[in-house]
Tab-separated table of C-alpha atoms in Angstrom:
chain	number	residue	atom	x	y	z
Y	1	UNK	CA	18.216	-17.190	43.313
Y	2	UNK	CA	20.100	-17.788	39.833
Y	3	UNK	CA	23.253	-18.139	38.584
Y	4	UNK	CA	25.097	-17.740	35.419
Y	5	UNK	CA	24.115	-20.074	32.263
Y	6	UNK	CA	26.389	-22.364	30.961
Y	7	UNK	CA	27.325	-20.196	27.932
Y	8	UNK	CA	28.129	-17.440	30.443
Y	9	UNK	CA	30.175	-19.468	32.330
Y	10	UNK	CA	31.862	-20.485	29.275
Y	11	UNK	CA	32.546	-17.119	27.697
Y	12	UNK	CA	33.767	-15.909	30.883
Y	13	UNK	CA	36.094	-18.981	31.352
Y	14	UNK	CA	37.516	-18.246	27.787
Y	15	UNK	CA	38.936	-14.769	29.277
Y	16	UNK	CA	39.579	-15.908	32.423
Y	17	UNK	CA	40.146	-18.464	35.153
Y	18	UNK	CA	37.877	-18.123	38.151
Y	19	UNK	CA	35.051	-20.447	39.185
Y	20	UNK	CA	32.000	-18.617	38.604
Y	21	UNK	CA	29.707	-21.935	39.573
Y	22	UNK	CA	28.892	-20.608	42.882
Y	23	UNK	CA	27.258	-17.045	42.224
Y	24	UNK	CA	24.340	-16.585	42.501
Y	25	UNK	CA	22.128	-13.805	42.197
Y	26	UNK	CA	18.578	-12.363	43.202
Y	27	UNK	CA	17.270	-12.056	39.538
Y	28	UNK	CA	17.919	-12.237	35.944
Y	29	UNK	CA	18.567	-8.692	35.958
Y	30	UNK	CA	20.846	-8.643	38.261
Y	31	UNK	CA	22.968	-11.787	36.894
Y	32	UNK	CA	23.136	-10.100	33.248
Y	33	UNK	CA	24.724	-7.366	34.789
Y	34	UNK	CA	27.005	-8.774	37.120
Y	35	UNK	CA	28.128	-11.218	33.839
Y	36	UNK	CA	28.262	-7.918	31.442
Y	37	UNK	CA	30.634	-5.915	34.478
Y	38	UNK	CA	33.062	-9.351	35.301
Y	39	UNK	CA	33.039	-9.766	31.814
Y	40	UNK	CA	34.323	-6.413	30.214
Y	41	UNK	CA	37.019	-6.474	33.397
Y	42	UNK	CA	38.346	-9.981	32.730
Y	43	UNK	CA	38.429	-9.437	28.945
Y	44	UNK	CA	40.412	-6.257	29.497
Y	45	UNK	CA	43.089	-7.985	31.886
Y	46	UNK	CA	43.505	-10.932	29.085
Y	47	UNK	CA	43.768	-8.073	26.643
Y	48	UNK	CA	46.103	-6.517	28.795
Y	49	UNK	CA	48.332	-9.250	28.906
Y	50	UNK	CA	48.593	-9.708	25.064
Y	51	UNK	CA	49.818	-6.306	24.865
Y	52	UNK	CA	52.703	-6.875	27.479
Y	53	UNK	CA	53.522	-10.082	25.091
Y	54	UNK	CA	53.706	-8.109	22.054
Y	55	UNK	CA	55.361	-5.381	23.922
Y	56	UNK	CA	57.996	-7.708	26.029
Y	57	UNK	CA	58.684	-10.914	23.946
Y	58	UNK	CA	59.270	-14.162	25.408
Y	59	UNK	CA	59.534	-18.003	24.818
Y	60	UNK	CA	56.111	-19.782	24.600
Y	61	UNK	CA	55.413	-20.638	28.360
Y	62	UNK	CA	55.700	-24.251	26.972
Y	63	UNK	CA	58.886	-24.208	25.657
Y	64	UNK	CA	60.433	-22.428	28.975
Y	65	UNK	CA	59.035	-25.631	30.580
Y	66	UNK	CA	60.509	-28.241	28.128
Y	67	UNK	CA	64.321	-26.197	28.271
Y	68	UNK	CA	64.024	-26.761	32.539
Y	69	UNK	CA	63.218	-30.638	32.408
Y	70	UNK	CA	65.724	-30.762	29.611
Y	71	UNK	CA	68.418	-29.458	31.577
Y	72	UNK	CA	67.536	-30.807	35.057
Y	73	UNK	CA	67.667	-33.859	32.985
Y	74	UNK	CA	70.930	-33.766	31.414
Y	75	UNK	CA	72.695	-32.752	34.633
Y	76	UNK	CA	71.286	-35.855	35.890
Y	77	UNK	CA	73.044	-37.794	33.188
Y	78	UNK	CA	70.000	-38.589	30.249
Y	79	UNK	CA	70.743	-38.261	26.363
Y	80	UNK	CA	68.083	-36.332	24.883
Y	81	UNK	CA	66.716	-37.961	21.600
Y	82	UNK	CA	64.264	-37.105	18.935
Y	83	UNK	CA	62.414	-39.817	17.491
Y	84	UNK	CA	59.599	-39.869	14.400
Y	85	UNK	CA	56.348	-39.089	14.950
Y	86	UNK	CA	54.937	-41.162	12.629
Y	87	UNK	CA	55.170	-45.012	14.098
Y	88	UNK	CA	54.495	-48.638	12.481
Y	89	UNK	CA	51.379	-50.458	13.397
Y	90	UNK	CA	53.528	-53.050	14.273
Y	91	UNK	CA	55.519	-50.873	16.751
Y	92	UNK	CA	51.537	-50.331	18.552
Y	93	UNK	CA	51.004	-54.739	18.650
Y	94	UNK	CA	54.363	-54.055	20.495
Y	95	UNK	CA	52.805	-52.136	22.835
Y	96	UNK	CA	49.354	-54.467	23.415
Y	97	UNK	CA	47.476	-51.371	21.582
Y	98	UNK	CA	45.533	-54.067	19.492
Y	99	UNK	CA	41.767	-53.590	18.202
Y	100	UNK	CA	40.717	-55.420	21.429
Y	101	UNK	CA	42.307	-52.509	23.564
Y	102	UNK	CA	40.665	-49.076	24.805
Y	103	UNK	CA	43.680	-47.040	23.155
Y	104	UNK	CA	43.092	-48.962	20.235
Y	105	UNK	CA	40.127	-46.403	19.306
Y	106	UNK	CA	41.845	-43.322	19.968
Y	107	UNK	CA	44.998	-43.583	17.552
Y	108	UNK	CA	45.153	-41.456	14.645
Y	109	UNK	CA	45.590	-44.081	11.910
Y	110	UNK	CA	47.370	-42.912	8.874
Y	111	UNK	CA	47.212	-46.425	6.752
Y	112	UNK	CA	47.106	-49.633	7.334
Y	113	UNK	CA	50.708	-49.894	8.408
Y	114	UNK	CA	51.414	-46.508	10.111
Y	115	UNK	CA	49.790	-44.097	12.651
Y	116	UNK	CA	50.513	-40.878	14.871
Y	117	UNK	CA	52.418	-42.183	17.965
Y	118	UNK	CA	49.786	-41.918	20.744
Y	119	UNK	CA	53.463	-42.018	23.336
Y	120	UNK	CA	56.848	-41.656	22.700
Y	121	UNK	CA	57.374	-45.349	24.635
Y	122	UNK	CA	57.788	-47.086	21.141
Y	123	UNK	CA	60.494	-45.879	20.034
Y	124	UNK	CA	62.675	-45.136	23.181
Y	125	UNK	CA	62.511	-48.881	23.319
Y	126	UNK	CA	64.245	-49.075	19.747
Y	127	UNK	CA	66.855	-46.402	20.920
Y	128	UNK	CA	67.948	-47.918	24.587
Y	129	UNK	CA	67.865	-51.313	22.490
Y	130	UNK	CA	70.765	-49.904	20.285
Y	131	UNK	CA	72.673	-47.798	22.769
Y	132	UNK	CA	72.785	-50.979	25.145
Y	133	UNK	CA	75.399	-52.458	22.558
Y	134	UNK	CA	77.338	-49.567	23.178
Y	135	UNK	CA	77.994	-49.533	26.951
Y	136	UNK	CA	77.886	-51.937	29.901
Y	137	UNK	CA	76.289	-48.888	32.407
Y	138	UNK	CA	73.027	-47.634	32.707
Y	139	UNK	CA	71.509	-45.832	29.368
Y	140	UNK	CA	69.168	-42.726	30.650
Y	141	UNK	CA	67.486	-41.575	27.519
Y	142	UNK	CA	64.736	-38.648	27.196
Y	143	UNK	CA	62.274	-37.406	24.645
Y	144	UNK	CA	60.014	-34.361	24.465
Y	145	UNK	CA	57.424	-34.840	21.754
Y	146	UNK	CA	54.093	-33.996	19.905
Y	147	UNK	CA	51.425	-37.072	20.574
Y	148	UNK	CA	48.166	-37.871	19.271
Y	149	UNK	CA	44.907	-39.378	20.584
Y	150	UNK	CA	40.979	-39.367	19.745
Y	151	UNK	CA	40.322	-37.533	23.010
Y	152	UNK	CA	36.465	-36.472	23.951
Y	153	UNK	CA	36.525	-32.773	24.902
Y	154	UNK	CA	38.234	-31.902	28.249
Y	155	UNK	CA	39.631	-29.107	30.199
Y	156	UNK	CA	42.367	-32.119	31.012
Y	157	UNK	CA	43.136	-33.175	27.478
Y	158	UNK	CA	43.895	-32.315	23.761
Y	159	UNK	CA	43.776	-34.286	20.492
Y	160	UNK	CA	47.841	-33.337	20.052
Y	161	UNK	CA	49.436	-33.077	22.852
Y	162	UNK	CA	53.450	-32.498	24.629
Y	163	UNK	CA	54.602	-35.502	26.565
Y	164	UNK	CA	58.319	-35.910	28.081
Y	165	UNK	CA	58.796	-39.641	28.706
Y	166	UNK	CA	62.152	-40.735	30.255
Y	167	UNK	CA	63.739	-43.882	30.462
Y	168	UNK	CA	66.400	-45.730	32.610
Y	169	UNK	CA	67.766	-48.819	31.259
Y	170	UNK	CA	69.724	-51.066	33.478
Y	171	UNK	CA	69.663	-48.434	37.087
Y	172	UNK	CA	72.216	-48.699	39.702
Y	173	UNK	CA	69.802	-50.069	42.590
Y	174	UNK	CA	66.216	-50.369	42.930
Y	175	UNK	CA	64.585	-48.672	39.988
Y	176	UNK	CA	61.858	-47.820	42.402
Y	177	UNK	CA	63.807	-45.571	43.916
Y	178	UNK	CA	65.474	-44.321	40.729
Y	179	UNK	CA	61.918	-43.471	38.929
Y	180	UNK	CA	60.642	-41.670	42.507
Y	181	UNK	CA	64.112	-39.386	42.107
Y	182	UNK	CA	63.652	-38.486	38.772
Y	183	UNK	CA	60.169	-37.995	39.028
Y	184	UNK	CA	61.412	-35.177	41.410
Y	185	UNK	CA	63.145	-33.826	39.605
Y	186	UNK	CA	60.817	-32.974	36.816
Y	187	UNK	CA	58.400	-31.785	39.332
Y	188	UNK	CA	60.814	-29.546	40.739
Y	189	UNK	CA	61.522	-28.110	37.442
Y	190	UNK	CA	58.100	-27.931	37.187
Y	191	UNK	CA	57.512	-25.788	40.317
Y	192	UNK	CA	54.925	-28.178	41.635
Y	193	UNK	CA	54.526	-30.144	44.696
Y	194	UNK	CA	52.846	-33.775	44.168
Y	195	UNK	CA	52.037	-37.242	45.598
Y	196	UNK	CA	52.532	-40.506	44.312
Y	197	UNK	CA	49.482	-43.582	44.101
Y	198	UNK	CA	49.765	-46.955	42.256
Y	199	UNK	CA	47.403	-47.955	39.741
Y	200	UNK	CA	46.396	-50.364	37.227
Y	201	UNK	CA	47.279	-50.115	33.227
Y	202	UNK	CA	46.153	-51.140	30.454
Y	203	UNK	CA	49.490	-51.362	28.855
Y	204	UNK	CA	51.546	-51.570	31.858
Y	205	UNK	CA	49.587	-53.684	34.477
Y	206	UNK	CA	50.522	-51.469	37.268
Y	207	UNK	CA	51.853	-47.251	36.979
Y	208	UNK	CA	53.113	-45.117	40.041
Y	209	UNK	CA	51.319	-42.097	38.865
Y	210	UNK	CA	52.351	-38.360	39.966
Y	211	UNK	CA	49.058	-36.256	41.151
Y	212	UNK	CA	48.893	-32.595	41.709
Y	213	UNK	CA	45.712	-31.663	43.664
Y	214	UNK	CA	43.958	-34.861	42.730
Y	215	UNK	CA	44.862	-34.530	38.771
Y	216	UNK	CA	47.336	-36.804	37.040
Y	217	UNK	CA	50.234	-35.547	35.409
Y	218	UNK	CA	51.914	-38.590	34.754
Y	219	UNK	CA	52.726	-42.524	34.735
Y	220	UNK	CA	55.695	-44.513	35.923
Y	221	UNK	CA	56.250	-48.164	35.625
Y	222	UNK	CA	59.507	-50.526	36.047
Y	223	UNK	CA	60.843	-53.445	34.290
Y	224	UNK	CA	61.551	-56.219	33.873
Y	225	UNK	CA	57.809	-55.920	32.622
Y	226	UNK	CA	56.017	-58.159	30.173
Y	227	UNK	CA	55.813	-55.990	26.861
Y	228	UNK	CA	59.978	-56.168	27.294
Y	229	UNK	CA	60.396	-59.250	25.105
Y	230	UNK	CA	58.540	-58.107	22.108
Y	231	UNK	CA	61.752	-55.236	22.157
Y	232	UNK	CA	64.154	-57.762	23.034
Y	233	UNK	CA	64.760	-56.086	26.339
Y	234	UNK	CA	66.025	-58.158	29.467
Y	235	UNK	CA	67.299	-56.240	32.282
Y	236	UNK	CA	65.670	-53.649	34.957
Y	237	UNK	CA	64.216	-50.309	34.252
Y	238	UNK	CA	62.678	-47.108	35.136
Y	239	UNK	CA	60.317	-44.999	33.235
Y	240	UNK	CA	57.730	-42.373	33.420
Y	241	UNK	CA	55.726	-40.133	31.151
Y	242	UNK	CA	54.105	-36.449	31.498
Y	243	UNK	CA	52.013	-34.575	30.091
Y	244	UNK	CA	53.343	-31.139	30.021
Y	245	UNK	CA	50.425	-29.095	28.632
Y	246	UNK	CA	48.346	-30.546	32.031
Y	247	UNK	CA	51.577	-29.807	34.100
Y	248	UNK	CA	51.549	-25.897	32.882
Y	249	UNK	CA	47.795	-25.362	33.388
Y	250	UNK	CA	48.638	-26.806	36.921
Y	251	UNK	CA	51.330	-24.734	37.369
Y	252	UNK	CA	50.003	-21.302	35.694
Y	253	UNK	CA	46.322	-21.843	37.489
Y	254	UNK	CA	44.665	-21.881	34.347
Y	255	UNK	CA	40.930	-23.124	33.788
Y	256	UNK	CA	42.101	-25.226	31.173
Y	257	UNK	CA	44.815	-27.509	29.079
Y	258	UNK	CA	43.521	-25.830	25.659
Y	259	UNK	CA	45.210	-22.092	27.054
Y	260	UNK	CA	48.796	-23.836	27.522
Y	261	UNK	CA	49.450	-26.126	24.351
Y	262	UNK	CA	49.221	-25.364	20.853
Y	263	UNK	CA	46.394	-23.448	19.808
Y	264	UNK	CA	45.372	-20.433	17.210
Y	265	UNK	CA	43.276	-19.264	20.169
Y	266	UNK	CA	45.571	-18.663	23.193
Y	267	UNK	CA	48.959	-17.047	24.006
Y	268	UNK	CA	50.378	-18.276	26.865
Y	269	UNK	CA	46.987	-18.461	28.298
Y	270	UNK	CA	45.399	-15.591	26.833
Y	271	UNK	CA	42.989	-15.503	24.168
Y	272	UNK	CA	43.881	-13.484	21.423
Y	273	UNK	CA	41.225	-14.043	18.924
């Protein structure tokens, strides 16, 4: 018995999203023509399905995403900010990302003094910093932004990538309980059901990470927390960070996070070069 070779597997996994691991077949014969027939089908469906995007346009399935956490966010009562992508070095020491550090290696360094923010948690520190001298209640602030890390090649990760972090400062009870409701209520905009584990952190000592099907999609943590001094922070807090691009492929059963972020290669999944 045989089974596909690994560049069969991955041409076919280009078109489509089916584990062909398990076939196996009698002889080599027999494989090349079972790849040649599930090939030319699965490459006309994805073909098919560029056609229905050129003939019935639609938002990027990314962007469809971001609007429903955006929304199911504001009802809940967050601002939405946009902050620079482009971050101080200083801003990473902030953050414990020092040469010493694992994420360290994976930031895209610009100069000496500035890099591509590898998470928006930098600067929603500066911004719930300034809007706490403009209100004595909570400050619920949310960002959906490009980041950037040295990543090795993944089905799970990209070099740029979408995250949505959110951030309660100063939340009306225990901001346990406030990060596991909002943490719903991404996942529900999401269309995904999920369960919740603790783990350690480099940065943050300890996350309550979301898992769909045994893959993470994100990281919570609380405060008061030890990196909150360095950003002249002093009260409670609740936070948590997603990956959207991981969230889609999740959600859209695809093989891979390279179909659902940016790409010159794929459409919504499909590959269209």
């Amino acid at each position: 018995m045989t089974g596909f070779t690994d560049p069969q597997i991955q041409h076919l996994m280009e078109y489509g999203d089916e584990d062909y691991n398990h076939m196996d077949f009698s002889d080599l014969a027999e494989r090349d023509k079972q790849f040649a027939k599930i090939m030319s089908r699965t490459e006309a469906a994805n073909n098919a399905e560029v056609r229905e995007l050129i003939g019935s346009p639609t938002r990027h399935d990314l962007s469809r995403l971001e609007c429903r956490i955006a929304d199911a966010l504001v009802a809940r009562g967050f601002i939405e900010v946009r902050t620079p992508t482009i971050i101080s070095t200083q801003q990473l020491a902030k953050m414990t990302i020092t040469p010493d550090q694992p994420l360290y290696k994976q930031v895209f360094f610009i100069d000496d003094k500035r890099a591509l923010r590898p998470m928006l948690a930098p600067n929603l520190y500066v911004v719930m910093r300034r809007l706490r001298e403009h209100t004595d209640g909570p400050v619920r602030i949310f960002e959906i932004g490009q980041c950037f890390r040295k990543e090795s090649k993944s089905y799970r990760h990209l070099e740029e990538f979408t995250m949505m972090n959110l951030v309660e400062l100063g939340p009306e009870g225990d901001p346990v309980d406030s990060l596991k409701t909002y943490i719903g209520d991404i996942m529900e905009a999401a269309g995904l059901d999920y369960t919740l584990s603790r783990e350690e952190s480099d940065v943050y000592v300890e996350t309550l990470d979301v898992e769909v099907n045994g893959t993470e999609v994100a990281s919570g943590a609380v405060g008061p927390h030890r990196l909150d001094a360095a950003h002249d922070i002093h009260e409670a807090w609740a936070g948590v960070g997603f990956g959207l691009e991981r969230l889609l492929m999740l959600k859209n059963e695809k093989s891979s996070v390279r179909k659902t972020g940016k790409s010159n290669t794929y459409l919504n999944g499909n590959k269209i070069d």
